[in-house]
Amino acid sequence: MRAQTVHPPPGSDSMSDVSSDQKNLAMLAHLLGIVGGFIPGLVIWMMNKDKPEGAFAANEGKEALNFQITLLIGWVAAIALSFILIGFLLYPVLLLGNIIFCIIAAMKAKEGVAYRYPVALRLVA
């Protein structure tokens, strides 16, 4: 059974019928990515993907997972480029980007608003 993608009603980014538990799980998926990488997003997505009442948390967990996988690819590229001394310039960009985007996403999730990272590859559909 495929998980349903949650879309807010036309003309609105808010999902007012999302429970506070779902908002909290979605917020945690984004915030815990700062220290836990892709694991928190993966766990929250897997726990909620087949539950109709967990669609918001599943969608946000999947979004957090995609962003953290994208960052992982960026870190691998930065480490590889470090051998020619260019990769060291990417370290602060990746670190600050992770912190800033995760905090923005967590704040939106706490409001019940679906957030899409602007720089994430959509690897998990």
Coordinates of N, CA and C in Angstrom, one line a residue:
M1 N 0.8 -1.2 0.0 CA 0.0 0.0 0.0 C 0.9 1.2 0.0
R2 N 0.6 2.2 -0.9 CA 1.4 3.4 -1.0 C 0.9 4.4 0.0
A3 N 1.9 5.2 0.5 CA 1.5 6.3 1.4 C 0.9 7.4 0.6
Q4 N -0.1 8.1 1.1 CA -0.7 9.2 0.4 C 0.1 10.4 0.6
T5 N 0.3 11.2 -0.5 CA 0.9 12.5 -0.3 C -0.1 13.5 0.2
V6 N 0.3 14.3 1.1 CA -0.6 15.3 1.7 C -0.4 16.6 1.0
H7 N -1.5 17.1 0.5 CA -1.5 18.5 -0.1 C -2.5 19.3 0.6
P8 N -2.2 20.6 1.0 CA -3.2 21.4 1.6 C -4.2 21.9 0.5
P9 N -5.3 22.4 0.9 CA -6.3 22.8 0.0 C -5.8 23.9 -0.9
P10 N -6.3 24.0 -2.1 CA -5.9 25.1 -3.0 C -6.0 26.5 -2.4
G11 N -4.9 27.3 -2.6 CA -4.9 28.6 -2.1 C -4.5 28.7 -0.6
S12 N -4.0 27.6 -0.1 CA -3.6 27.6 1.3 C -2.4 26.6 1.5
D13 N -1.4 27.0 2.3 CA -0.3 26.2 2.6 C -0.5 25.5 4.0
S14 N -1.5 25.8 4.7 CA -1.7 25.3 6.0 C -2.6 24.1 6.0
M15 N -2.4 23.3 7.0 CA -3.2 22.1 7.2 C -3.7 22.1 8.6
S16 N -4.9 22.8 8.7 CA -5.4 23.1 10.0 C -5.9 21.9 10.8
D17 N -6.2 20.8 10.1 CA -6.7 19.6 10.7 C -5.6 18.6 11.2
V18 N -4.3 19.1 11.1 CA -3.2 18.2 11.6 C -3.2 18.3 13.1
S19 N -3.1 17.1 13.7 CA -3.0 17.0 15.2 C -1.7 17.6 15.7
S20 N -1.7 17.9 16.9 CA -0.4 18.5 17.5 C 0.6 17.4 17.6
D21 N 0.2 16.1 17.8 CA 1.2 15.0 17.8 C 1.9 14.9 16.4
Q22 N 1.1 15.1 15.3 CA 1.7 15.0 14.0 C 2.7 16.2 13.8
K23 N 2.2 17.3 14.2 CA 3.1 18.5 14.1 C 4.4 18.4 14.9
N24 N 4.3 17.8 16.1 CA 5.5 17.6 16.9 C 6.5 16.5 16.2
L25 N 5.9 15.5 15.7 CA 6.7 14.5 15.0 C 7.4 15.1 13.8
A26 N 6.6 15.9 13.0 CA 7.2 16.5 11.8 C 8.3 17.5 12.2
M27 N 8.1 18.2 13.3 CA 9.1 19.1 13.8 C 10.4 18.4 14.2
L28 N 10.2 17.3 14.9 CA 11.3 16.5 15.3 C 12.1 15.9 14.1
A29 N 11.4 15.5 13.1 CA 12.0 14.9 11.9 C 13.0 15.9 11.3
H30 N 12.6 17.2 11.3 CA 13.5 18.2 10.8 C 14.7 18.6 11.8
L31 N 14.3 18.8 13.0 CA 15.3 19.3 14.0 C 16.3 18.2 14.3
L32 N 15.9 16.9 14.5 CA 16.8 15.9 14.8 C 17.8 15.6 13.7
G33 N 17.4 16.0 12.4 CA 18.3 15.8 11.3 C 19.6 16.6 11.5
I34 N 19.6 17.6 12.3 CA 20.9 18.4 12.5 C 21.9 17.6 13.2
V35 N 21.5 16.7 14.1 CA 22.5 15.9 14.8 C 22.4 14.4 14.4
G36 N 21.3 14.0 13.9 CA 21.2 12.6 13.6 C 21.2 12.2 12.1
G37 N 21.5 13.2 11.2 CA 21.5 12.9 9.8 C 20.2 12.4 9.3
F38 N 20.3 11.4 8.4 CA 19.0 10.9 7.8 C 18.2 10.0 8.6
I39 N 18.8 9.5 9.7 CA 18.1 8.5 10.6 C 16.8 9.0 11.1
P40 N 16.7 10.2 11.8 CA 15.4 10.6 12.3 C 14.3 10.7 11.3
G41 N 14.6 11.3 10.1 CA 13.6 11.4 9.0 C 13.1 10.0 8.5
L42 N 14.1 9.1 8.4 CA 13.8 7.8 8.0 C 12.9 7.1 9.0
V43 N 13.2 7.2 10.2 CA 12.4 6.5 11.3 C 10.9 7.1 11.3
I44 N 10.8 8.4 11.3 CA 9.5 9.0 11.4 C 8.7 8.7 10.1
W45 N 9.3 8.7 9.0 CA 8.6 8.4 7.7 C 8.2 7.0 7.7
M46 N 9.0 6.0 8.1 CA 8.7 4.6 8.2 C 7.6 4.3 9.2
M47 N 7.6 5.0 10.3 CA 6.5 4.8 11.3 C 5.2 5.3 10.9
N48 N 5.1 6.3 10.0 CA 3.8 7.0 9.7 C 3.4 6.8 8.3
K49 N 4.2 6.2 7.4 CA 3.8 6.2 6.0 C 2.5 5.4 5.7
D50 N 2.2 4.4 6.5 CA 1.0 3.6 6.2 C -0.2 4.0 7.0
K51 N -0.1 5.0 7.8 CA -1.2 5.5 8.7 C -1.8 6.7 8.1
P52 N -3.1 6.6 7.9 CA -3.8 7.8 7.3 C -3.7 9.0 8.2
E53 N -3.8 8.8 9.5 CA -3.7 9.9 10.4 C -2.3 10.4 10.6
G54 N -1.3 9.7 10.0 CA 0.1 10.1 10.1 C 0.7 10.7 8.8
A55 N -0.2 11.1 7.9 CA 0.2 11.5 6.6 C 1.1 12.8 6.7
F56 N 0.8 13.7 7.5 CA 1.6 14.9 7.6 C 3.0 14.6 8.1
A57 N 3.1 13.8 9.2 CA 4.4 13.5 9.7 C 5.2 12.7 8.7
A58 N 4.5 11.8 8.0 CA 5.2 10.9 7.0 C 5.7 11.8 5.9
N59 N 4.9 12.8 5.4 CA 5.4 13.6 4.4 C 6.6 14.5 4.8
E60 N 6.5 15.0 6.0 CA 7.6 15.9 6.5 C 8.8 15.0 6.8
G61 N 8.6 13.8 7.3 CA 9.8 12.9 7.5 C 10.5 12.5 6.2
K62 N 9.7 12.3 5.2 CA 10.2 12.0 3.9 C 11.0 13.2 3.3
E63 N 10.5 14.4 3.5 CA 11.1 15.6 3.1 C 12.5 15.8 3.8
A64 N 12.4 15.6 5.2 CA 13.7 15.7 6.0 C 14.7 14.6 5.5
L65 N 14.2 13.4 5.2 CA 15.1 12.3 4.8 C 15.7 12.7 3.5
N66 N 15.0 13.2 2.5 CA 15.5 13.6 1.2 C 16.6 14.7 1.4
F67 N 16.3 15.7 2.3 CA 17.3 16.8 2.5 C 18.6 16.2 3.1
Q68 N 18.5 15.3 4.1 CA 19.7 14.8 4.7 C 20.5 13.9 3.8
I69 N 19.8 13.2 2.9 CA 20.5 12.4 1.9 C 21.3 13.3 1.0
T70 N 20.6 14.4 0.6 CA 21.3 15.4 -0.3 C 22.5 16.0 0.4
L71 N 22.4 16.3 1.7 CA 23.5 16.8 2.5 C 24.6 15.7 2.5
L72 N 24.3 14.5 2.7 CA 25.3 13.4 2.8 C 26.1 13.4 1.5
I73 N 25.4 13.5 0.4 CA 26.0 13.5 -0.9 C 27.0 14.7 -1.0
G74 N 26.5 15.9 -0.5 CA 27.3 17.1 -0.5 C 28.6 16.9 0.4
W75 N 28.4 16.2 1.6 CA 29.6 16.0 2.4 C 30.6 15.0 1.8
V76 N 30.1 14.0 1.1 CA 31.0 13.1 0.4 C 31.8 13.8 -0.7
A77 N 31.1 14.7 -1.4 CA 31.7 15.5 -2.5 C 32.8 16.5 -1.8
A78 N 32.4 17.1 -0.7 CA 33.3 18.0 -0.1 C 34.6 17.3 0.4
I79 N 34.4 16.1 1.0 CA 35.5 15.3 1.5 C 36.4 14.9 0.3
A80 N 35.8 14.5 -0.8 CA 36.6 14.1 -2.0 C 37.4 15.3 -2.5
L81 N 36.7 16.5 -2.5 CA 37.4 17.7 -3.0 C 38.4 18.3 -2.1
S82 N 38.4 17.8 -0.9 CA 39.4 18.3 0.1 C 40.8 17.9 -0.2
F83 N 40.9 16.9 -1.0 CA 42.3 16.4 -1.5 C 42.9 17.5 -2.4
I84 N 42.1 18.3 -3.0 CA 42.7 19.4 -3.8 C 42.4 20.8 -3.1
L85 N 42.1 20.7 -1.9 CA 41.9 21.9 -1.0 C 40.7 22.8 -1.3
I86 N 39.8 22.4 -2.2 CA 38.6 23.1 -2.5 C 37.5 22.7 -1.6
G87 N 37.5 21.5 -1.2 CA 36.4 20.9 -0.4 C 36.2 21.6 1.0
F88 N 37.3 22.1 1.5 CA 37.3 22.7 2.8 C 36.4 23.9 2.8
L89 N 36.2 24.6 1.7 CA 35.3 25.7 1.6 C 33.8 25.3 1.7
L90 N 33.5 24.1 1.3 CA 32.2 23.6 1.4 C 31.7 23.2 2.8
Y91 N 32.6 22.9 3.7 CA 32.3 22.5 5.0 C 31.4 23.5 5.8
P92 N 31.7 24.8 5.9 CA 30.8 25.7 6.6 C 29.5 25.9 5.8
V93 N 29.5 25.9 4.5 CA 28.3 26.1 3.7 C 27.3 24.9 4.1
L94 N 27.8 23.7 4.1 CA 27.0 22.5 4.4 C 26.5 22.5 5.8
L95 N 27.4 22.9 6.7 CA 27.0 22.9 8.1 C 25.9 24.0 8.4
L96 N 26.2 25.2 8.0 CA 25.2 26.3 8.2 C 23.9 26.1 7.4
G97 N 24.0 25.6 6.2 CA 22.8 25.3 5.4 C 21.9 24.2 6.1
N98 N 22.6 23.2 6.7 CA 21.8 22.2 7.4 C 21.1 22.8 8.6
I99 N 21.8 23.6 9.4 CA 21.2 24.2 10.6 C 20.1 25.1 10.2
I100 N 20.3 26.0 9.3 CA 19.3 27.1 8.9 C 18.1 26.4 8.3
F101 N 18.3 25.6 7.3 CA 17.1 25.0 6.6 C 16.3 24.1 7.6
C102 N 17.0 23.4 8.4 CA 16.3 22.5 9.4 C 15.4 23.3 10.4
I103 N 16.0 24.4 10.8 CA 15.2 25.2 11.8 C 14.0 25.8 11.1
I104 N 14.2 26.3 9.9 CA 13.1 26.9 9.1 C 12.0 25.8 8.9
A105 N 12.4 24.6 8.5 CA 11.4 23.6 8.2 C 10.7 23.2 9.5
A106 N 11.4 23.1 10.6 CA 10.8 22.7 11.9 C 9.8 23.8 12.4
M107 N 10.1 25.0 12.2 CA 9.1 26.1 12.5 C 7.9 26.0 11.7
K108 N 8.0 25.7 10.4 CA 6.9 25.5 9.5 C 6.1 24.3 9.9
A109 N 6.8 23.2 10.2 CA 6.1 22.0 10.6 C 5.3 22.2 11.9
K110 N 5.8 22.9 12.8 CA 5.1 23.2 14.1 C 3.9 24.0 13.8
E111 N 3.8 24.8 12.8 CA 2.6 25.6 12.4 C 1.6 24.7 11.6
G112 N 2.0 23.5 11.2 CA 1.2 22.6 10.4 C 1.3 22.9 8.9
V113 N 2.4 23.6 8.5 CA 2.5 23.9 7.1 C 3.6 23.0 6.5
A114 N 3.2 22.4 5.4 CA 4.1 21.5 4.7 C 5.3 22.3 4.1
Y115 N 6.5 21.8 4.3 CA 7.7 22.6 3.9 C 8.5 21.7 2.9
R116 N 9.0 22.4 1.8 CA 9.8 21.7 0.9 C 11.2 22.4 0.9
Y117 N 12.2 21.6 1.1 CA 13.6 22.2 1.1 C 13.9 22.6 -0.3
P118 N 14.4 23.8 -0.5 CA 14.7 24.3 -1.8 C 15.9 23.6 -2.5
V119 N 16.7 23.0 -1.8 CA 17.9 22.4 -2.4 C 18.0 20.9 -2.2
A120 N 16.9 20.2 -2.0 CA 16.9 18.8 -1.7 C 16.6 18.0 -3.0
L121 N 17.3 17.0 -3.2 CA 17.0 16.0 -4.3 C 15.9 15.2 -3.8
R122 N 14.9 14.9 -4.7 CA 13.8 14.1 -4.3 C 14.1 12.6 -4.6
L123 N 14.9 12.0 -3.8 CA 15.3 10.6 -4.0 C 14.3 9.6 -3.5
V124 N 13.7 9.9 -2.4 CA 12.7 9.0 -1.8 C 11.3 9.6 -2.2
A125 N 10.6 8.9 -3.0 CA 9.3 9.4 -3.4 C 8.1 8.9 -2.7

